[in-house]
Amino acid sequence: QQQVKQSPQSLIVQKGGISIINCAYENTAFDYFPWYQQFPGKGPALLIAIRPDVSEKKEGRFTISFNKSAKQFSLHIMDSQPGDSATYFCAASHTGNQFYFGTGTSLTVIP
Amino acid sequence: DAGVTQSPTHLIKTRGQHVTLRCSPISGHKSVSWYQQVLGQGPQFIFQYYEKEERGRGNFPDRFSARQFPNYSSELNVNALLLGDSALYLCASSGHGQMNTEAFFGQGTRLTVV
């Protein structure tokens, strides 16, 4: 059973455009929702995270939108750059215990 | 500050063999978790250790075991290797309490079973 569902599987965006990746979860006990960025051959790097008591969090060009009632959250990458080309994973956890990851989104930003 | 370090970075083993993977967490972090990432998929939780005690176990067979040492480093052991164990094994460390949620990953150990 996939605890966190992520879409799309792949995404191609023009340089300067907005990249949007969506995730949905089922377990209402989840209280921490991070996004990770992973380059080939590297481990996932924490990008930004949100807790369900806020609906939006912004850090630089990266924004998480959170909809508690719909049990959905999304990552928005503004002014996408070729260097943002990577695989992005959403995840969810309860009190910092095991993380449940989405299946990943391969983002390609075209110059 | 050094991040999470894992060794070795790459490893090739034969079916039926045993493997030990090692992880050193970020200084001051007391929680270490292990994940398996098969190519093209998200990481899957294997174990979590906090203060040298197992605090969580994922849906993996008993061939997988782990431990955490007094200095908070950790080992993941896999016995009787199968071809399907080929994956990137990731270690993550978390901060100053079990409930601290930010998890930082190492670069992983790429295990290939032939």
PDB file of C-alpha atoms in Angstrom:
ATOM      1  CA  GLN A   1       0.000   0.000   0.000  1.00  0.00           C
ATOM      2  CA  GLN A   2       1.478   3.284  -1.132  1.00  0.00           C
ATOM      3  CA  GLN A   3       1.161   5.677   1.808  1.00  0.00           C
ATOM      4  CA  VAL A   4       2.178   8.695  -0.263  1.00  0.00           C
ATOM      5  CA  LYS A   5       1.205   9.075  -3.913  1.00  0.00           C
ATOM      6  CA  GLN A   6       3.200  11.442  -6.104  1.00  0.00           C
ATOM      7  CA  SER A   7       2.578  12.874  -9.551  1.00  0.00           C
ATOM      8  CA  PRO A   8       3.626  13.437 -12.237  1.00  0.00           C
ATOM      9  CA  GLN A   9       6.271  10.788 -12.774  1.00  0.00           C
ATOM     10  CA  SER A  10       8.200  13.123 -15.042  1.00  0.00           C
ATOM     11  CA  LEU A  11       8.038  16.806 -15.854  1.00  0.00           C
ATOM     12  CA  ILE A  12       9.646  18.984 -18.508  1.00  0.00           C
ATOM     13  CA  VAL A  13       9.657  22.739 -17.949  1.00  0.00           C
ATOM     14  CA  GLN A  14      11.188  25.651 -19.819  1.00  0.00           C
ATOM     15  CA  LYS A  15      13.807  27.733 -18.053  1.00  0.00           C
ATOM     16  CA  GLY A  16      12.055  30.441 -16.060  1.00  0.00           C
ATOM     17  CA  GLY A  17       8.819  28.481 -15.825  1.00  0.00           C
ATOM     18  CA  ILE A  18       7.031  27.074 -12.787  1.00  0.00           C
ATOM     19  CA  SER A  19       7.433  23.405 -11.858  1.00  0.00           C
ATOM     20  CA  ILE A  20       4.610  21.867  -9.856  1.00  0.00           C
ATOM     21  CA  ILE A  21       4.742  18.438  -8.224  1.00  0.00           C
ATOM     22  CA  ASN A  22       1.822  17.010  -6.282  1.00  0.00           C
ATOM     23  CA  CYS A  23       1.517  14.495  -3.465  1.00  0.00           C
ATOM     24  CA  ALA A  24      -1.390  12.946  -1.601  1.00  0.00           C
ATOM     25  CA  TYR A  25      -1.438  10.966   1.617  1.00  0.00           C
ATOM     26  CA  GLU A  26      -3.924   8.836   3.532  1.00  0.00           C
ATOM     27  CA  ASN A  27      -2.674   8.655   7.110  1.00  0.00           C
ATOM     28  CA  THR A  28      -4.017  11.622   9.066  1.00  0.00           C
ATOM     29  CA  ALA A  29      -1.444  10.946  11.791  1.00  0.00           C
ATOM     30  CA  PHE A  30       1.317  12.271   9.542  1.00  0.00           C
ATOM     31  CA  ASP A  31       2.603  15.557  10.931  1.00  0.00           C
ATOM     32  CA  TYR A  32       5.698  16.345   8.919  1.00  0.00           C
ATOM     33  CA  PHE A  33       5.976  16.641   5.146  1.00  0.00           C
ATOM     34  CA  PRO A  34       9.421  17.187   3.607  1.00  0.00           C
ATOM     35  CA  TRP A  35      10.534  17.421   0.014  1.00  0.00           C
ATOM     36  CA  TYR A  36      13.850  15.985  -1.067  1.00  0.00           C
ATOM     37  CA  GLN A  37      15.946  16.646  -4.164  1.00  0.00           C
ATOM     38  CA  GLN A  38      18.138  13.877  -5.500  1.00  0.00           C
ATOM     39  CA  PHE A  39      20.788  14.041  -8.197  1.00  0.00           C
ATOM     40  CA  PRO A  40      22.051  10.885  -9.912  1.00  0.00           C
ATOM     41  CA  GLY A  41      24.444   8.932  -7.723  1.00  0.00           C
ATOM     42  CA  LYS A  42      23.736  11.087  -4.672  1.00  0.00           C
ATOM     43  CA  GLY A  43      21.617  10.752  -1.580  1.00  0.00           C
ATOM     44  CA  PRO A  44      18.409  12.780  -1.206  1.00  0.00           C
ATOM     45  CA  ALA A  45      18.946  16.336   0.051  1.00  0.00           C
ATOM     46  CA  LEU A  46      16.336  18.032   2.209  1.00  0.00           C
ATOM     47  CA  LEU A  47      14.848  20.922   0.276  1.00  0.00           C
ATOM     48  CA  ILE A  48      11.948  22.261   2.288  1.00  0.00           C
ATOM     49  CA  ALA A  49       9.426  20.869   4.769  1.00  0.00           C
ATOM     50  CA  ILE A  50       6.068  21.807   6.257  1.00  0.00           C
ATOM     51  CA  ARG A  51       3.886  20.873   9.199  1.00  0.00           C
ATOM     52  CA  PRO A  52       0.080  20.665   8.903  1.00  0.00           C
ATOM     53  CA  ASP A  53      -0.548  23.734  11.052  1.00  0.00           C
ATOM     54  CA  VAL A  54       0.369  26.024   8.131  1.00  0.00           C
ATOM     55  CA  SER A  55      -0.977  26.097   4.587  1.00  0.00           C
ATOM     56  CA  GLU A  56       2.100  27.427   2.830  1.00  0.00           C
ATOM     57  CA  LYS A  57       5.834  27.714   3.348  1.00  0.00           C
ATOM     58  CA  LYS A  58       8.227  29.538   1.084  1.00  0.00           C
ATOM     59  CA  GLU A  59      12.009  29.345   0.953  1.00  0.00           C
ATOM     60  CA  GLY A  60      13.575  31.207  -1.925  1.00  0.00           C
ATOM     61  CA  ARG A  61      12.199  29.840  -5.191  1.00  0.00           C
ATOM     62  CA  PHE A  62      10.637  26.813  -3.475  1.00  0.00           C
ATOM     63  CA  THR A  63       7.127  26.833  -2.004  1.00  0.00           C
ATOM     64  CA  ILE A  64       5.106  24.079  -0.353  1.00  0.00           C
ATOM     65  CA  SER A  65       1.334  24.377  -0.457  1.00  0.00           C
ATOM     66  CA  PHE A  66      -0.535  22.202   2.034  1.00  0.00           C
ATOM     67  CA  ASN A  67      -4.228  21.304   2.015  1.00  0.00           C
ATOM     68  CA  LYS A  68      -5.026  19.410   5.198  1.00  0.00           C
ATOM     69  CA  SER A  69      -8.668  18.720   4.393  1.00  0.00           C
ATOM     70  CA  ALA A  70      -7.778  17.241   0.995  1.00  0.00           C
ATOM     71  CA  LYS A  71      -4.704  15.474   2.408  1.00  0.00           C
ATOM     72  CA  GLN A  72      -2.598  16.893  -0.380  1.00  0.00           C
ATOM     73  CA  PHE A  73       0.563  18.939  -0.617  1.00  0.00           C
ATOM     74  CA  SER A  74       2.585  20.254  -3.501  1.00  0.00           C
ATOM     75  CA  LEU A  75       5.966  21.699  -4.353  1.00  0.00           C
ATOM     76  CA  HIS A  76       6.210  24.746  -6.557  1.00  0.00           C
ATOM     77  CA  ILE A  77       9.567  25.714  -8.051  1.00  0.00           C
ATOM     78  CA  MET A  78       9.445  29.266  -9.359  1.00  0.00           C
ATOM     79  CA  ASP A  79      11.782  30.534 -12.084  1.00  0.00           C
ATOM     80  CA  SER A  80      12.965  26.975 -12.761  1.00  0.00           C
ATOM     81  CA  GLN A  81      16.620  26.663 -13.778  1.00  0.00           C
ATOM     82  CA  PRO A  82      18.536  23.917 -15.591  1.00  0.00           C
ATOM     83  CA  GLY A  83      20.369  23.249 -12.318  1.00  0.00           C
ATOM     84  CA  ASP A  84      17.035  22.248 -10.799  1.00  0.00           C
ATOM     85  CA  SER A  85      16.940  19.211 -13.087  1.00  0.00           C
ATOM     86  CA  ALA A  86      16.823  16.309 -10.630  1.00  0.00           C
ATOM     87  CA  THR A  87      14.435  13.803  -9.096  1.00  0.00           C
ATOM     88  CA  TYR A  88      12.142  15.163  -6.408  1.00  0.00           C
ATOM     89  CA  PHE A  89      10.566  13.082  -3.677  1.00  0.00           C
ATOM     90  CA  CYS A  90       7.816  14.039  -1.306  1.00  0.00           C
ATOM     91  CA  ALA A  91       7.640  12.247   2.019  1.00  0.00           C
ATOM     92  CA  ALA A  92       5.550  12.077   5.160  1.00  0.00           C
ATOM     93  CA  SER A  93       6.192  10.959   8.708  1.00  0.00           C
ATOM     94  CA  HIS A  94       4.637  10.862  12.143  1.00  0.00           C
ATOM     95  CA  THR A  95       6.709  12.414  14.940  1.00  0.00           C
ATOM     96  CA  GLY A  96       9.935  11.893  13.041  1.00  0.00           C
ATOM     97  CA  ASN A  97       9.659   8.175  12.819  1.00  0.00           C
ATOM     98  CA  GLN A  98       9.897   6.336   9.544  1.00  0.00           C
ATOM     99  CA  PHE A  99       9.470   8.389   6.415  1.00  0.00           C
ATOM    100  CA  TYR A 100       7.112   7.255   3.678  1.00  0.00           C
ATOM    101  CA  PHE A 101       8.347   8.475   0.314  1.00  0.00           C
ATOM    102  CA  GLY A 102       6.534   9.088  -2.913  1.00  0.00           C
ATOM    103  CA  THR A 103       7.687   7.404  -6.098  1.00  0.00           C
ATOM    104  CA  GLY A 104       9.575  10.459  -7.317  1.00  0.00           C
ATOM    105  CA  THR A 105       9.279  13.024 -10.100  1.00  0.00           C
ATOM    106  CA  SER A 106      12.036  13.423 -12.644  1.00  0.00           C
ATOM    107  CA  LEU A 107      12.256  17.129 -13.474  1.00  0.00           C
ATOM    108  CA  THR A 108      14.008  18.370 -16.605  1.00  0.00           C
ATOM    109  CA  VAL A 109      14.402  22.107 -17.089  1.00  0.00           C
ATOM    110  CA  ILE A 110      15.128  23.005 -20.692  1.00  0.00           C
ATOM    111  CA  PRO A 111      17.436  26.026 -21.252  1.00  0.00           C
TER     112      PRO A 111
ATOM    113  CA  ASP B   1      30.655  20.209   9.728  1.00  0.00           C
ATOM    114  CA  ALA B   2      30.747  16.769   8.168  1.00  0.00           C
ATOM    115  CA  GLY B   3      27.443  15.457   6.944  1.00  0.00           C
ATOM    116  CA  VAL B   4      26.299  11.872   7.108  1.00  0.00           C
ATOM    117  CA  THR B   5      29.068   9.602   5.873  1.00  0.00           C
ATOM    118  CA  GLN B   6      28.560   6.104   4.553  1.00  0.00           C
ATOM    119  CA  SER B   7      31.030   3.428   3.596  1.00  0.00           C
ATOM    120  CA  PRO B   8      31.757   1.867   1.268  1.00  0.00           C
ATOM    121  CA  THR B   9      30.324   3.910  -1.621  1.00  0.00           C
ATOM    122  CA  HIS B  10      30.111   0.925  -3.942  1.00  0.00           C
ATOM    123  CA  LEU B  11      30.101  -2.784  -3.324  1.00  0.00           C
ATOM    124  CA  ILE B  12      29.729  -5.892  -5.468  1.00  0.00           C
ATOM    125  CA  LYS B  13      28.750  -9.150  -3.776  1.00  0.00           C
ATOM    126  CA  THR B  14      27.764 -12.621  -4.909  1.00  0.00           C
ATOM    127  CA  ARG B  15      24.422 -14.207  -4.118  1.00  0.00           C
ATOM    128  CA  GLY B  16      24.439 -15.892  -0.730  1.00  0.00           C
ATOM    129  CA  GLN B  17      27.163 -13.705   0.696  1.00  0.00           C
ATOM    130  CA  HIS B  18      26.886 -11.364   3.640  1.00  0.00           C
ATOM    131  CA  VAL B  19      27.428  -7.593   3.600  1.00  0.00           C
ATOM    132  CA  THR B  20      27.992  -4.908   6.235  1.00  0.00           C
ATOM    133  CA  LEU B  21      27.318  -1.265   5.494  1.00  0.00           C
ATOM    134  CA  ARG B  22      28.436   1.529   7.782  1.00  0.00           C
ATOM    135  CA  CYS B  23      27.122   4.968   8.629  1.00  0.00           C
ATOM    136  CA  SER B  24      28.385   7.860  10.720  1.00  0.00           C
ATOM    137  CA  PRO B  25      25.688  10.401  11.581  1.00  0.00           C
ATOM    138  CA  ILE B  26      26.059  14.141  11.809  1.00  0.00           C
ATOM    139  CA  SER B  27      27.863  15.100  15.000  1.00  0.00           C
ATOM    140  CA  GLY B  28      25.357  15.401  17.833  1.00  0.00           C
ATOM    141  CA  HIS B  29      22.656  13.407  16.082  1.00  0.00           C
ATOM    142  CA  LYS B  30      21.431  10.416  18.047  1.00  0.00           C
ATOM    143  CA  SER B  31      18.977   8.864  15.607  1.00  0.00           C
ATOM    144  CA  VAL B  32      20.000   6.844  12.562  1.00  0.00           C
ATOM    145  CA  SER B  33      17.665   5.322  10.002  1.00  0.00           C
ATOM    146  CA  TRP B  34      18.341   3.015   7.085  1.00  0.00           C
ATOM    147  CA  TYR B  35      16.526   3.034   3.768  1.00  0.00           C
ATOM    148  CA  GLN B  36      16.698   0.931   0.625  1.00  0.00           C
ATOM    149  CA  GLN B  37      16.249   2.682  -2.696  1.00  0.00           C
ATOM    150  CA  VAL B  38      15.720   0.507  -5.720  1.00  0.00           C
ATOM    151  CA  LEU B  39      16.444   2.186  -9.051  1.00  0.00           C
ATOM    152  CA  GLY B  40      13.570   4.387 -10.132  1.00  0.00           C
ATOM    153  CA  GLN B  41      11.731   4.237  -6.813  1.00  0.00           C
ATOM    154  CA  GLY B  42      11.558   6.184  -3.591  1.00  0.00           C
ATOM    155  CA  PRO B  43      13.490   5.091  -0.507  1.00  0.00           C
ATOM    156  CA  GLN B  44      11.890   2.348   1.592  1.00  0.00           C
ATOM    157  CA  PHE B  45      12.316   2.340   5.371  1.00  0.00           C
ATOM    158  CA  ILE B  46      14.320  -0.528   6.856  1.00  0.00           C
ATOM    159  CA  PHE B  47      15.276   0.425  10.442  1.00  0.00           C
ATOM    160  CA  GLN B  48      15.424   3.325  12.849  1.00  0.00           C
ATOM    161  CA  TYR B  49      17.740   3.441  15.861  1.00  0.00           C
ATOM    162  CA  TYR B  50      17.721   6.015  18.616  1.00  0.00           C
ATOM    163  CA  GLU B  51      20.117   5.985  21.545  1.00  0.00           C
ATOM    164  CA  LYS B  52      21.304   2.533  20.483  1.00  0.00           C
ATOM    165  CA  GLU B  53      17.834   1.006  20.617  1.00  0.00           C
ATOM    166  CA  GLU B  54      15.737  -0.135  17.674  1.00  0.00           C
ATOM    167  CA  ARG B  55      12.739   2.187  17.420  1.00  0.00           C
ATOM    168  CA  GLY B  56      11.260   1.035  14.146  1.00  0.00           C
ATOM    169  CA  ARG B  57      11.482  -1.732  11.590  1.00  0.00           C
ATOM    170  CA  GLY B  58      10.129  -1.749   8.072  1.00  0.00           C
ATOM    171  CA  ASN B  59       8.753  -4.648   6.079  1.00  0.00           C
ATOM    172  CA  PHE B  60      12.048  -6.393   5.376  1.00  0.00           C
ATOM    173  CA  PRO B  61      13.019 -10.035   6.031  1.00  0.00           C
ATOM    174  CA  ASP B  62      15.068 -11.148   9.010  1.00  0.00           C
ATOM    175  CA  ARG B  63      18.115 -11.336   6.748  1.00  0.00           C
ATOM    176  CA  PHE B  64      18.360  -7.611   7.402  1.00  0.00           C
ATOM    177  CA  SER B  65      19.682  -6.495  10.775  1.00  0.00           C
ATOM    178  CA  ALA B  66      21.292  -3.396  12.198  1.00  0.00           C
ATOM    179  CA  ARG B  67      22.805  -1.952  15.305  1.00  0.00           C
ATOM    180  CA  GLN B  68      23.887   1.394  16.672  1.00  0.00           C
ATOM    181  CA  PHE B  69      27.078   1.904  18.621  1.00  0.00           C
ATOM    182  CA  PRO B  70      27.790   4.122  21.671  1.00  0.00           C
ATOM    183  CA  ASN B  71      29.195   6.817  19.354  1.00  0.00           C
ATOM    184  CA  TYR B  72      25.852   6.700  17.427  1.00  0.00           C
ATOM    185  CA  SER B  73      27.387   5.250  14.273  1.00  0.00           C
ATOM    186  CA  SER B  74      25.494   2.343  12.809  1.00  0.00           C
ATOM    187  CA  GLU B  75      25.879  -0.811  10.784  1.00  0.00           C
ATOM    188  CA  LEU B  76      23.384  -2.482   8.472  1.00  0.00           C
ATOM    189  CA  ASN B  77      23.937  -6.182   7.887  1.00  0.00           C
ATOM    190  CA  VAL B  78      22.344  -8.261   5.179  1.00  0.00           C
ATOM    191  CA  ASN B  79      22.757 -12.035   5.131  1.00  0.00           C
ATOM    192  CA  ALA B  80      22.204 -14.537   2.324  1.00  0.00           C
ATOM    193  CA  LEU B  81      22.172 -11.852  -0.351  1.00  0.00           C
ATOM    194  CA  LEU B  82      19.671 -12.113  -3.169  1.00  0.00           C
ATOM    195  CA  LEU B  83      19.785 -10.455  -6.580  1.00  0.00           C
ATOM    196  CA  GLY B  84      16.821  -8.354  -5.457  1.00  0.00           C
ATOM    197  CA  ASP B  85      18.895  -6.807  -2.687  1.00  0.00           C
ATOM    198  CA  SER B  86      20.755  -4.781  -5.312  1.00  0.00           C
ATOM    199  CA  ALA B  87      19.959  -1.176  -4.460  1.00  0.00           C
ATOM    200  CA  LEU B  88      21.232   2.088  -3.057  1.00  0.00           C
ATOM    201  CA  TYR B  89      21.282   1.845   0.735  1.00  0.00           C
ATOM    202  CA  LEU B  90      20.812   5.172   2.431  1.00  0.00           C
ATOM    203  CA  CYS B  91      21.508   6.212   5.968  1.00  0.00           C
ATOM    204  CA  ALA B  92      19.770   9.217   7.479  1.00  0.00           C
ATOM    205  CA  SER B  93      20.527  10.958  10.744  1.00  0.00           C
ATOM    206  CA  SER B  94      18.170  13.083  12.782  1.00  0.00           C
ATOM    207  CA  GLY B  95      18.824  15.699  15.406  1.00  0.00           C
ATOM    208  CA  HIS B  96      18.801  16.028  19.080  1.00  0.00           C
ATOM    209  CA  GLY B  97      15.783  14.041  20.065  1.00  0.00           C
ATOM    210  CA  GLN B  98      13.757  11.192  18.672  1.00  0.00           C
ATOM    211  CA  MET B  99      11.002  13.618  17.824  1.00  0.00           C
ATOM    212  CA  ASN B 100      13.286  15.902  15.867  1.00  0.00           C
ATOM    213  CA  THR B 101      12.030  15.382  12.380  1.00  0.00           C
ATOM    214  CA  GLU B 102      14.621  16.795   9.980  1.00  0.00           C
ATOM    215  CA  ALA B 103      16.426  13.857   8.437  1.00  0.00           C
ATOM    216  CA  PHE B 104      19.670  14.265   6.516  1.00  0.00           C
ATOM    217  CA  PHE B 105      20.830  11.562   4.164  1.00  0.00           C
ATOM    218  CA  GLY B 106      24.272  10.311   3.285  1.00  0.00           C
ATOM    219  CA  GLN B 107      25.387   9.690  -0.284  1.00  0.00           C
ATOM    220  CA  GLY B 108      24.468   6.026   0.033  1.00  0.00           C
ATOM    221  CA  THR B 109      26.153   2.698  -0.626  1.00  0.00           C
ATOM    222  CA  ARG B 110      25.465   1.217  -4.029  1.00  0.00           C
ATOM    223  CA  LEU B 111      25.197  -2.552  -3.545  1.00  0.00           C
ATOM    224  CA  THR B 112      25.224  -4.819  -6.561  1.00  0.00           C
ATOM    225  CA  VAL B 113      24.514  -8.507  -6.067  1.00  0.00           C
ATOM    226  CA  VAL B 114      25.608 -10.779  -8.912  1.00  0.00           C
TER     227      VAL B 114
END
